[in-house]
Amino acid sequence: MVTPDGSRDQMDANRRMWDERVAIHVGSDFYDVAGFKAGAPKLEPFEIEELGPLGGLRLAHLQCHFGLDTLDLVRLHPTLEAVGLDFSEPAIETARGLAQDLDLVDRATFVQANVYDALQALAPANFDVIYTGKGALCWLPYLDRWAGICAQLVRPGGWLYVCEYHPVAWSFDEKEPAVKYDYFATAPFVEDKPGSYADRNADTENNKNFSWQHPLSQVIDSIISAGFRLQFLHEWDWCHSDLGDWLIKGDDGRYRWPPPGRLPLMYSLKAERESTPNP
């Protein structure tokens, strides 16, 4: 992976962090792998509706972690073929094992590679759909490069679908609903504490990690500049993870703002690739 600055070392640190947390996540209630194997869905209902029919298509899931969303898509659409890509070897090995357990290996394959190396790991112009999100883009220092890679992976007329945590949500303090972090920050956020969002009490050693804030305008500009045409952008006032201690968990398992006001916590978008992607 070629990077113009020190981000390679930062992404290597992130990979070590994710490698260690795969086993923690697989065994956590947050991911509930046993429930998923028994048929419980992982995709949000609005994702299924917005993605629409996927039968007969070929989909690439970038930054797939250990593959639950990838496998859920394949399970929902019996003639869909999907390839999941992630930079963590333990995550990919786990995803392959789950595909075997669910008898989906003929339609769900998994490849270990950094997302910035996706063109070398996956064939360009070989996919109808690129799917990503739910805590993926914040780990990428260069959105313009990411969007350009997505545009080259997808066939003309294919499309990109992103379901992500809203950057507004990343600006707030973890303990109270007050702005703590710069919405327009360009330097990476550095964190160095044990545990995981799936198990805050987990004993971990590889804890230092780097993440990047991407304002919504930057996400959209990168996608349009890469040769996509935006079809829709939706914002959601809830999320499925407790991003802050002040969020209120509802009976439906979703986390929301305390009353009376609301700000977006997630967003989703779909963008169609023009006939020729921009270089």
XYZ file of C-alpha atoms in Angstrom:
279
model
C 0.000 0.000 0.000
C 1.493 3.324 -1.086
C 0.670 6.369 1.041
C 2.109 9.884 0.729
C 2.753 10.350 4.463
C 2.843 8.531 7.783
C -0.641 7.087 7.400
C 0.779 3.679 6.493
C 2.137 3.270 10.023
C -1.176 4.524 11.398
C -3.168 2.013 9.359
C -0.779 -0.772 10.400
C -1.505 0.135 14.027
C -5.220 0.008 13.235
C -4.842 -3.416 11.668
C -3.120 -4.777 14.767
C -5.921 -3.359 16.868
C -8.614 -4.959 14.685
C -6.750 -8.275 14.470
C -6.830 -8.584 18.244
C -10.506 -7.677 18.514
C -11.887 -10.186 16.028
C -12.140 -12.998 18.595
C -13.643 -10.568 21.118
C -16.276 -9.459 18.615
C -17.122 -12.993 17.507
C -17.828 -13.938 21.113
C -19.728 -10.775 22.027
C -23.435 -10.206 22.562
C -23.099 -7.135 20.347
C -22.553 -9.279 17.238
C -24.524 -12.322 18.471
C -22.972 -14.723 15.981
C -25.049 -17.629 17.285
C -28.234 -15.655 16.660
C -27.069 -14.706 13.185
C -26.299 -18.317 12.316
C -29.801 -19.187 13.515
C -31.297 -16.663 11.085
C -31.315 -13.287 12.867
C -30.665 -10.431 10.392
C -27.763 -8.000 10.599
C -28.755 -5.430 8.002
C -30.974 -2.538 9.000
C -34.461 -2.685 7.433
C -33.885 0.612 5.636
C -30.708 -0.792 4.078
C -32.649 -3.685 2.586
C -35.250 -1.302 1.197
C -32.720 1.181 -0.174
C -30.490 -1.474 -1.706
C -33.478 -2.970 -3.487
C -33.426 -6.243 -5.447
C -29.907 -7.648 -5.753
C -30.659 -10.995 -7.402
C -28.223 -11.937 -10.146
C -25.823 -9.110 -9.278
C -22.227 -9.112 -8.100
C -21.427 -7.088 -4.974
C -18.194 -6.047 -3.262
C -18.323 -5.265 0.454
C -15.319 -3.126 1.373
C -14.062 -3.213 4.967
C -16.334 -6.144 5.751
C -14.807 -7.021 9.180
C -15.669 -10.712 9.740
C -18.416 -10.770 7.160
C -21.793 -10.757 8.898
C -23.316 -8.041 6.694
C -21.813 -9.653 3.584
C -23.298 -13.010 4.470
C -26.621 -11.449 5.415
C -26.852 -9.871 1.958
C -26.119 -13.192 0.266
C -28.590 -15.005 2.486
C -31.315 -12.452 1.699
C -30.756 -12.597 -2.065
C -30.384 -16.214 -3.231
C -28.763 -15.364 -6.583
C -26.457 -12.580 -5.362
C -22.703 -13.161 -5.455
C -20.609 -11.164 -2.989
C -16.960 -10.622 -2.200
C -15.970 -9.236 1.187
C -12.645 -7.444 1.586
C -10.906 -6.530 4.833
C -7.309 -5.891 5.897
C -7.496 -8.167 8.943
C -6.418 -11.767 8.363
C -8.235 -13.111 11.456
C -11.401 -11.329 10.316
C -11.213 -12.840 6.834
C -10.474 -16.322 8.169
C -13.482 -16.020 10.471
C -15.686 -14.835 7.610
C -14.644 -17.804 5.478
C -15.474 -20.158 8.321
C -18.911 -18.612 8.747
C -19.564 -18.895 5.021
C -18.703 -22.583 5.287
C -20.962 -23.028 8.307
C -23.865 -21.365 6.495
C -23.262 -23.253 3.239
C -22.695 -19.997 1.342
C -19.161 -20.528 0.058
C -20.378 -20.805 -3.520
C -21.689 -17.230 -3.456
C -19.713 -15.503 -0.684
C -15.934 -15.241 -0.861
C -13.555 -13.193 1.255
C -10.260 -11.507 0.395
C -7.649 -10.060 2.727
C -6.354 -6.684 1.510
C -6.218 -3.068 2.498
C -9.051 -1.146 0.864
C -6.494 1.048 -0.900
C -5.182 -2.118 -2.577
C -8.629 -3.283 -3.668
C -7.927 -2.770 -7.382
C -5.049 -5.248 -7.142
C -6.980 -7.689 -4.958
C -10.248 -7.515 -6.918
C -10.816 -7.204 -10.661
C -11.723 -3.676 -11.820
C -15.152 -3.114 -13.384
C -16.245 -6.491 -12.049
C -19.058 -5.469 -9.702
C -22.576 -4.124 -9.979
C -22.672 -2.822 -6.403
C -20.147 -1.531 -3.886
C -21.402 -1.706 -0.298
C -19.701 -0.293 2.792
C -20.190 1.549 6.023
C -21.328 1.322 9.642
C -17.975 2.362 11.028
C -15.790 1.985 7.930
C -14.998 5.409 6.478
C -13.612 6.821 9.723
C -10.651 4.448 9.387
C -9.629 5.882 6.007
C -7.314 8.904 5.732
C -8.024 9.557 2.021
C -11.637 9.617 0.898
C -10.846 10.826 -2.610
C -8.672 7.758 -3.231
C -11.308 5.490 -1.717
C -14.041 6.943 -3.944
C -11.839 6.615 -7.020
C -11.201 2.952 -6.234
C -14.945 2.360 -5.789
C -15.595 3.961 -9.181
C -13.045 1.688 -10.862
C -14.345 -1.452 -9.185
C -17.934 -0.974 -10.308
C -19.239 -1.473 -13.824
C -20.770 1.416 -15.809
C -24.284 1.888 -14.505
C -23.419 0.142 -11.250
C -23.671 1.911 -7.950
C -22.192 2.609 -4.557
C -24.194 2.284 -1.346
C -22.938 3.691 1.948
C -24.620 3.382 5.356
C -22.538 5.202 7.954
C -22.438 6.880 11.305
C -23.040 10.576 10.811
C -19.942 12.755 11.289
C -22.007 15.015 13.551
C -22.212 12.115 16.001
C -18.404 11.823 16.152
C -18.133 15.458 17.295
C -19.766 14.945 20.683
C -18.307 14.054 24.036
C -18.725 10.437 25.115
C -20.073 11.403 28.532
C -22.459 14.272 27.755
C -24.196 15.765 24.701
C -21.685 18.580 24.261
C -19.409 19.263 21.303
C -15.891 18.054 22.130
C -14.259 17.259 18.790
C -13.740 19.381 15.685
C -16.263 18.490 12.977
C -13.804 19.778 10.345
C -10.662 18.196 11.815
C -8.063 17.046 9.288
C -5.541 15.481 11.666
C -6.354 11.960 12.858
C -7.993 11.317 16.190
C -5.676 9.184 18.328
C -7.055 6.771 20.894
C -5.153 4.437 23.181
C -7.374 2.568 25.601
C -8.258 -1.098 26.124
C -11.553 -2.727 25.286
C -13.876 -2.491 22.334
C -17.260 -1.055 21.477
C -18.489 -4.661 21.545
C -16.999 -5.352 24.982
C -15.756 -2.315 26.878
C -14.236 -4.501 29.606
C -12.192 -6.698 27.275
C -8.507 -7.051 28.162
C -6.539 -5.922 25.086
C -2.932 -5.039 24.291
C -3.017 -3.434 20.819
C -4.979 -0.348 21.711
C -3.482 2.635 19.899
C -5.543 3.523 16.852
C -6.080 6.392 14.440
C -9.336 7.553 12.896
C -10.312 10.417 10.641
C -13.269 12.761 10.684
C -14.953 13.185 7.296
C -17.587 15.932 7.106
C -20.604 14.936 5.079
C -19.703 17.448 2.369
C -16.309 15.754 1.965
C -17.939 12.356 1.548
C -20.314 13.644 -1.119
C -17.670 15.708 -2.932
C -15.311 12.719 -3.091
C -18.025 10.484 -4.523
C -19.163 13.002 -7.139
C -15.578 13.866 -8.130
C -14.871 10.156 -8.712
C -17.605 9.986 -11.359
C -20.678 8.976 -9.388
C -24.062 10.667 -9.616
C -25.763 10.993 -6.246
C -29.224 9.423 -6.259
C -30.210 10.046 -2.658
C -28.895 11.034 0.759
C -30.887 10.134 3.867
C -30.181 11.054 7.479
C -31.334 9.026 10.477
C -31.904 10.144 14.070
C -30.813 6.827 15.602
C -27.994 4.304 15.489
C -27.449 0.733 16.669
C -24.426 1.452 18.877
C -24.024 3.518 22.051
C -21.739 6.191 20.652
C -22.201 8.187 23.851
C -23.306 7.431 27.386
C -26.017 10.072 27.011
C -27.839 8.333 24.172
C -31.084 6.645 25.153
C -31.668 3.025 24.162
C -35.231 2.347 23.062
C -37.279 -0.814 23.263
C -36.321 -1.456 19.636
C -32.627 -1.592 20.564
C -31.829 1.678 18.805
C -29.977 4.553 20.427
C -31.429 8.056 20.127
C -30.893 11.586 21.353
C -32.438 12.572 24.679
C -35.444 14.876 24.219
C -36.336 17.462 23.177
C -33.914 18.021 20.256
C -32.486 15.689 17.639
C -29.432 15.584 15.403
C -28.522 12.890 12.859
C -26.658 9.821 14.081
C -26.481 7.878 10.806
C -26.805 8.544 7.090
C -27.198 6.456 3.960
C -26.566 7.292 0.335
C -26.668 5.719 -3.082
C -24.682 6.930 -6.092
C -24.617 5.599 -9.645
C -21.390 5.418 -11.592
C -21.283 7.429 -14.786
C -20.213 5.651 -17.964
C -16.563 6.652 -17.488
C -15.105 7.163 -13.986
C -12.940 10.214 -13.398
C -9.218 9.517 -13.070
